[in-house]
XYZ file of C-alpha atoms in Angstrom:
321
model
C 98.401 129.747 73.696
C 96.030 132.420 74.345
C 92.884 130.668 72.822
C 93.504 127.581 75.161
C 93.679 129.688 78.353
C 90.309 131.204 77.510
C 88.620 127.905 77.540
C 86.779 126.450 80.592
C 88.773 123.914 82.434
C 86.366 121.159 81.350
C 86.420 121.993 77.714
C 90.299 122.333 77.899
C 90.548 118.745 79.224
C 88.069 117.422 76.698
C 90.155 119.046 73.961
C 93.394 117.584 75.308
C 91.766 114.163 75.581
C 90.459 114.210 72.054
C 93.970 115.239 70.528
C 95.864 112.573 72.508
C 93.326 109.871 71.489
C 93.880 110.833 67.916
C 97.663 110.824 68.182
C 97.734 107.758 70.157
C 95.409 105.955 67.607
C 97.708 106.875 64.810
C 100.804 105.842 66.591
C 99.165 102.443 67.642
C 98.082 101.818 64.044
C 101.440 101.851 62.654
C 103.794 100.830 65.713
C 103.018 98.371 68.461
C 104.584 99.863 71.452
C 104.028 99.791 75.302
C 105.498 102.860 77.231
C 105.157 101.318 80.649
C 107.094 98.155 79.692
C 109.950 98.908 82.091
C 107.495 99.562 84.899
C 105.953 96.259 84.223
C 109.479 94.694 84.478
C 110.121 96.439 87.801
C 106.645 95.318 89.280
C 107.530 91.641 88.407
C 110.958 91.997 89.914
C 109.581 93.568 92.954
C 106.824 90.900 93.370
C 109.543 88.187 93.095
C 111.793 89.987 95.781
C 109.012 91.005 98.392
C 106.479 88.264 98.081
C 107.178 85.358 100.063
C 104.433 82.474 99.719
C 105.830 80.774 102.969
C 104.786 83.840 105.134
C 101.215 83.935 106.628
C 98.356 85.450 104.611
C 98.102 88.660 106.572
C 101.792 89.137 106.060
C 101.640 88.638 102.358
C 98.680 91.019 102.191
C 100.403 93.836 104.110
C 103.503 93.224 102.112
C 101.427 93.824 98.903
C 100.023 97.142 100.266
C 103.530 98.445 101.121
C 104.936 97.417 97.727
C 102.225 99.387 96.184
C 102.590 102.464 98.434
C 106.351 102.522 98.169
C 106.216 102.270 94.425
C 103.329 104.718 93.734
C 103.657 107.406 96.320
C 107.214 108.595 95.246
C 106.246 108.723 91.636
C 103.183 110.828 92.272
C 105.072 113.180 94.414
C 107.865 113.733 91.977
C 105.500 114.243 89.093
C 103.408 116.586 91.074
C 106.374 118.842 92.046
C 107.775 118.634 88.563
C 104.578 120.007 87.036
C 105.418 123.411 88.635
C 108.422 123.710 86.322
C 106.533 122.994 83.091
C 105.871 126.226 81.125
C 103.590 124.535 78.488
C 100.773 122.895 80.612
C 99.027 121.221 77.755
C 102.007 119.436 76.512
C 102.650 118.034 80.121
C 99.091 116.854 80.632
C 99.072 115.365 77.062
C 102.230 113.526 77.781
C 100.758 112.050 81.151
C 97.546 110.988 79.407
C 99.557 109.491 76.495
C 101.433 107.295 78.917
C 98.311 106.463 80.987
C 96.272 105.406 77.931
C 96.537 101.676 76.624
C 96.905 100.617 73.061
C 94.112 101.737 70.618
C 94.725 98.937 68.077
C 93.032 96.136 70.032
C 90.222 96.081 67.370
C 92.849 95.403 64.699
C 94.372 92.627 66.763
C 91.034 91.016 67.184
C 90.141 91.114 63.541
C 93.637 89.366 62.780
C 92.502 86.756 65.367
C 89.157 86.212 63.900
C 90.658 85.922 60.481
C 93.223 83.325 61.827
C 90.431 81.345 63.467
C 88.408 81.278 60.121
C 91.599 80.049 58.355
C 91.862 77.211 60.906
C 95.205 78.801 62.020
C 94.569 78.274 65.725
C 98.393 78.420 66.539
C 98.686 81.983 65.004
C 95.569 83.071 67.014
C 97.034 81.609 70.273
C 100.353 83.426 69.763
C 98.819 86.639 69.052
C 96.441 86.459 72.208
C 98.996 85.066 74.645
C 100.898 88.410 75.396
C 97.536 90.027 75.965
C 96.008 87.440 78.454
C 96.850 86.265 81.848
C 95.107 82.917 81.220
C 96.905 80.071 79.362
C 95.934 79.793 75.602
C 97.907 76.627 74.663
C 94.884 74.303 75.228
C 92.086 76.659 73.912
C 89.818 75.584 71.142
C 88.465 77.925 68.490
C 85.586 78.692 70.773
C 87.770 79.209 73.775
C 90.105 81.546 71.779
C 86.995 83.574 70.529
C 85.663 83.908 74.057
C 89.170 84.943 75.402
C 89.663 87.515 72.528
C 86.163 88.972 73.215
C 86.748 89.253 76.997
C 90.377 90.671 76.504
C 88.968 93.431 74.247
C 86.242 94.317 76.675
C 88.279 94.500 79.771
C 91.478 96.140 78.201
C 89.154 98.861 76.505
C 87.397 99.564 79.847
C 90.500 99.520 82.055
C 93.119 101.140 79.795
C 90.890 103.566 77.781
C 87.493 104.330 79.296
C 88.616 104.548 82.924
C 91.772 106.499 82.126
C 89.856 108.905 80.049
C 87.054 109.216 82.899
C 89.772 109.974 85.461
C 91.539 112.459 83.270
C 88.426 114.469 82.644
C 87.067 114.188 86.273
C 90.344 114.398 88.320
C 93.210 115.211 86.056
C 96.288 113.684 84.371
C 98.232 112.711 87.390
C 95.323 110.670 88.731
C 94.852 108.998 85.386
C 98.621 108.001 85.139
C 98.470 106.881 88.911
C 95.620 104.617 88.184
C 97.391 103.186 85.090
C 100.448 102.381 87.250
C 98.344 100.747 89.817
C 96.558 98.811 87.109
C 99.936 97.390 85.895
C 100.775 96.458 89.537
C 97.385 94.496 89.331
C 98.319 92.813 86.157
C 101.605 91.609 87.585
C 100.314 90.691 91.010
C 97.025 89.290 89.864
C 95.182 87.293 92.615
C 94.230 84.630 90.010
C 97.836 83.493 90.235
C 98.272 81.366 93.371
C 101.492 82.959 94.603
C 99.855 86.452 94.333
C 96.447 85.436 95.874
C 97.018 87.486 99.045
C 99.976 89.725 97.933
C 97.848 91.341 95.084
C 94.842 91.872 97.312
C 95.039 95.649 97.718
C 95.993 96.378 94.101
C 92.994 94.603 92.973
C 90.670 96.289 95.548
C 91.863 99.741 94.697
C 91.419 99.060 90.904
C 87.969 97.583 91.395
C 86.850 100.712 93.519
C 88.089 103.186 90.936
C 86.657 101.362 87.855
C 83.296 100.679 89.318
C 81.601 103.811 88.240
C 83.160 104.092 84.790
C 82.312 100.306 83.977
C 78.689 100.818 84.934
C 78.491 103.809 82.605
C 80.024 101.867 79.759
C 77.797 98.943 80.365
C 74.625 101.059 80.557
C 75.542 102.653 77.197
C 75.640 99.101 75.860
C 72.245 98.437 77.114
C 70.899 101.585 75.628
C 72.247 100.533 72.294
C 70.036 97.335 72.700
C 66.620 99.144 73.169
C 63.960 97.254 71.301
C 66.170 94.215 71.236
C 65.592 92.886 74.828
C 67.113 95.661 76.679
C 64.746 95.434 79.703
C 65.231 91.644 79.865
C 69.054 92.104 79.758
C 68.747 94.540 82.650
C 66.513 92.068 84.656
C 69.071 89.258 84.193
C 72.111 91.292 85.039
C 71.083 93.703 87.593
C 72.001 91.312 90.365
C 75.621 92.137 89.580
C 75.244 95.817 89.362
C 76.573 96.660 92.887
C 79.210 94.017 93.088
C 82.645 95.066 93.416
C 83.891 93.310 90.189
C 83.459 93.352 86.444
C 80.597 90.731 86.226
C 77.951 93.248 85.455
C 80.036 94.626 82.586
C 80.828 91.307 81.151
C 77.297 90.025 81.610
C 75.706 93.001 79.670
C 78.024 92.304 76.875
C 77.365 88.555 76.819
C 73.655 89.220 76.484
C 73.915 91.979 73.978
C 76.017 89.737 71.786
C 73.770 86.674 72.559
C 76.826 84.611 73.425
C 78.247 82.821 76.486
C 81.097 84.444 78.236
C 83.077 83.737 81.422
C 83.407 80.327 82.928
C 86.464 78.078 83.592
C 89.987 79.391 82.637
C 93.358 77.961 83.063
C 95.935 80.011 85.027
C 99.553 78.458 85.372
C 98.150 74.871 85.152
C 95.179 75.326 87.513
C 91.638 75.555 86.541
C 89.795 78.571 88.078
C 86.022 78.519 87.853
C 84.846 82.087 87.313
C 81.166 83.256 86.920
C 79.461 82.228 83.618
C 77.139 84.636 81.717
C 74.221 83.967 79.291
C 74.379 80.058 79.639
C 71.512 79.915 77.104
C 73.391 81.842 74.468
C 75.529 80.176 71.733
C 79.208 79.625 72.000
C 81.225 82.536 70.676
C 82.399 82.314 66.988
C 85.060 84.308 65.019
C 82.287 86.811 63.705
C 81.261 87.456 67.230
C 84.686 88.874 67.834
C 84.060 91.359 65.166
C 80.609 92.123 66.544
C 82.176 92.780 70.146
C 84.652 95.095 68.657
C 81.925 97.064 66.891
C 80.078 97.315 70.247
C 83.003 98.484 72.113
C 83.822 101.105 69.380
C 80.131 102.280 69.609
C 80.447 102.754 73.119
C 83.709 104.653 73.128
C 82.730 106.941 70.210
C 79.205 107.512 71.586
C 80.829 108.511 74.904
C 83.223 111.030 73.172
C 80.446 112.407 71.218
C 78.419 113.056 74.407
C 81.570 114.368 76.118
C 82.374 116.888 73.143
C 78.727 117.862 73.087
C 78.744 118.574 76.774
C 82.045 120.591 76.587
C 80.614 122.791 73.753
C 77.481 123.495 75.694
C 79.529 124.283 78.960
C 81.699 126.499 77.061
C 78.817 128.507 75.541
C 77.314 128.868 79.086
C 80.481 129.990 80.682
C 81.340 132.533 77.861
C 77.882 134.158 77.812
């Protein structure tokens, strides 16, 4: 299309992102689907085949790195070469972005969980959450389920929507899809699981490096939304986590903005893992806090998109004049 070719590259990518987000949102609203399900199955089978817990820690770590490279590099090369044969560039970029983006109906899922908890249907809430979490849900109380639902929505929105969109705009569709494939490897070979403690080291490291900057941007937007409500205090209480290579700063900011406790002990395959706890003086999460968390996440995503579209329009006007 002639009109699209006249757009600046930045504006072009922003337009594709907005269109794909709308399409993905509509599809996710009516159909619960996961385009990368077969890749998840492949990662699980590869982990079972390659990872041997009887080997030394260094051997397991190297095996995890090789498994990641052997899986990812051929896919990237094939897609990169195949792009030269695509006549309609925006359709190809849109397809890669669509595959890279996660589900956009997590807010609906969490509303259903909150309603189930209010109705004392804890079993229904557990079954709804179980496919979306690595931790065990069978022994969670209403408070634990509320906390798990909030953290699930926070991290999945960051990792599968915000970071993917950030990479698409800054680097391109192939980088966004490559990151998402690596993220699926990280999910399957998570170091919180005893058998993947060393095997999943590099997949976790690469994911933490990639999402460090986008997670800080998203957290800072949440801080800005609390101006006049203790934002400076929240910053002083959380800035110690800012430069750490994990999601502690991101979760801590949300914990203080929601005035609830997040983090703490979680159960993984029958073993308790003590994680960092945030806002110990806050109240325990309730079903209504799940809704509030969803609203804050939506605010962050929508405000980011608004700023992105505004920047694209300004950039287009500057380049056209």
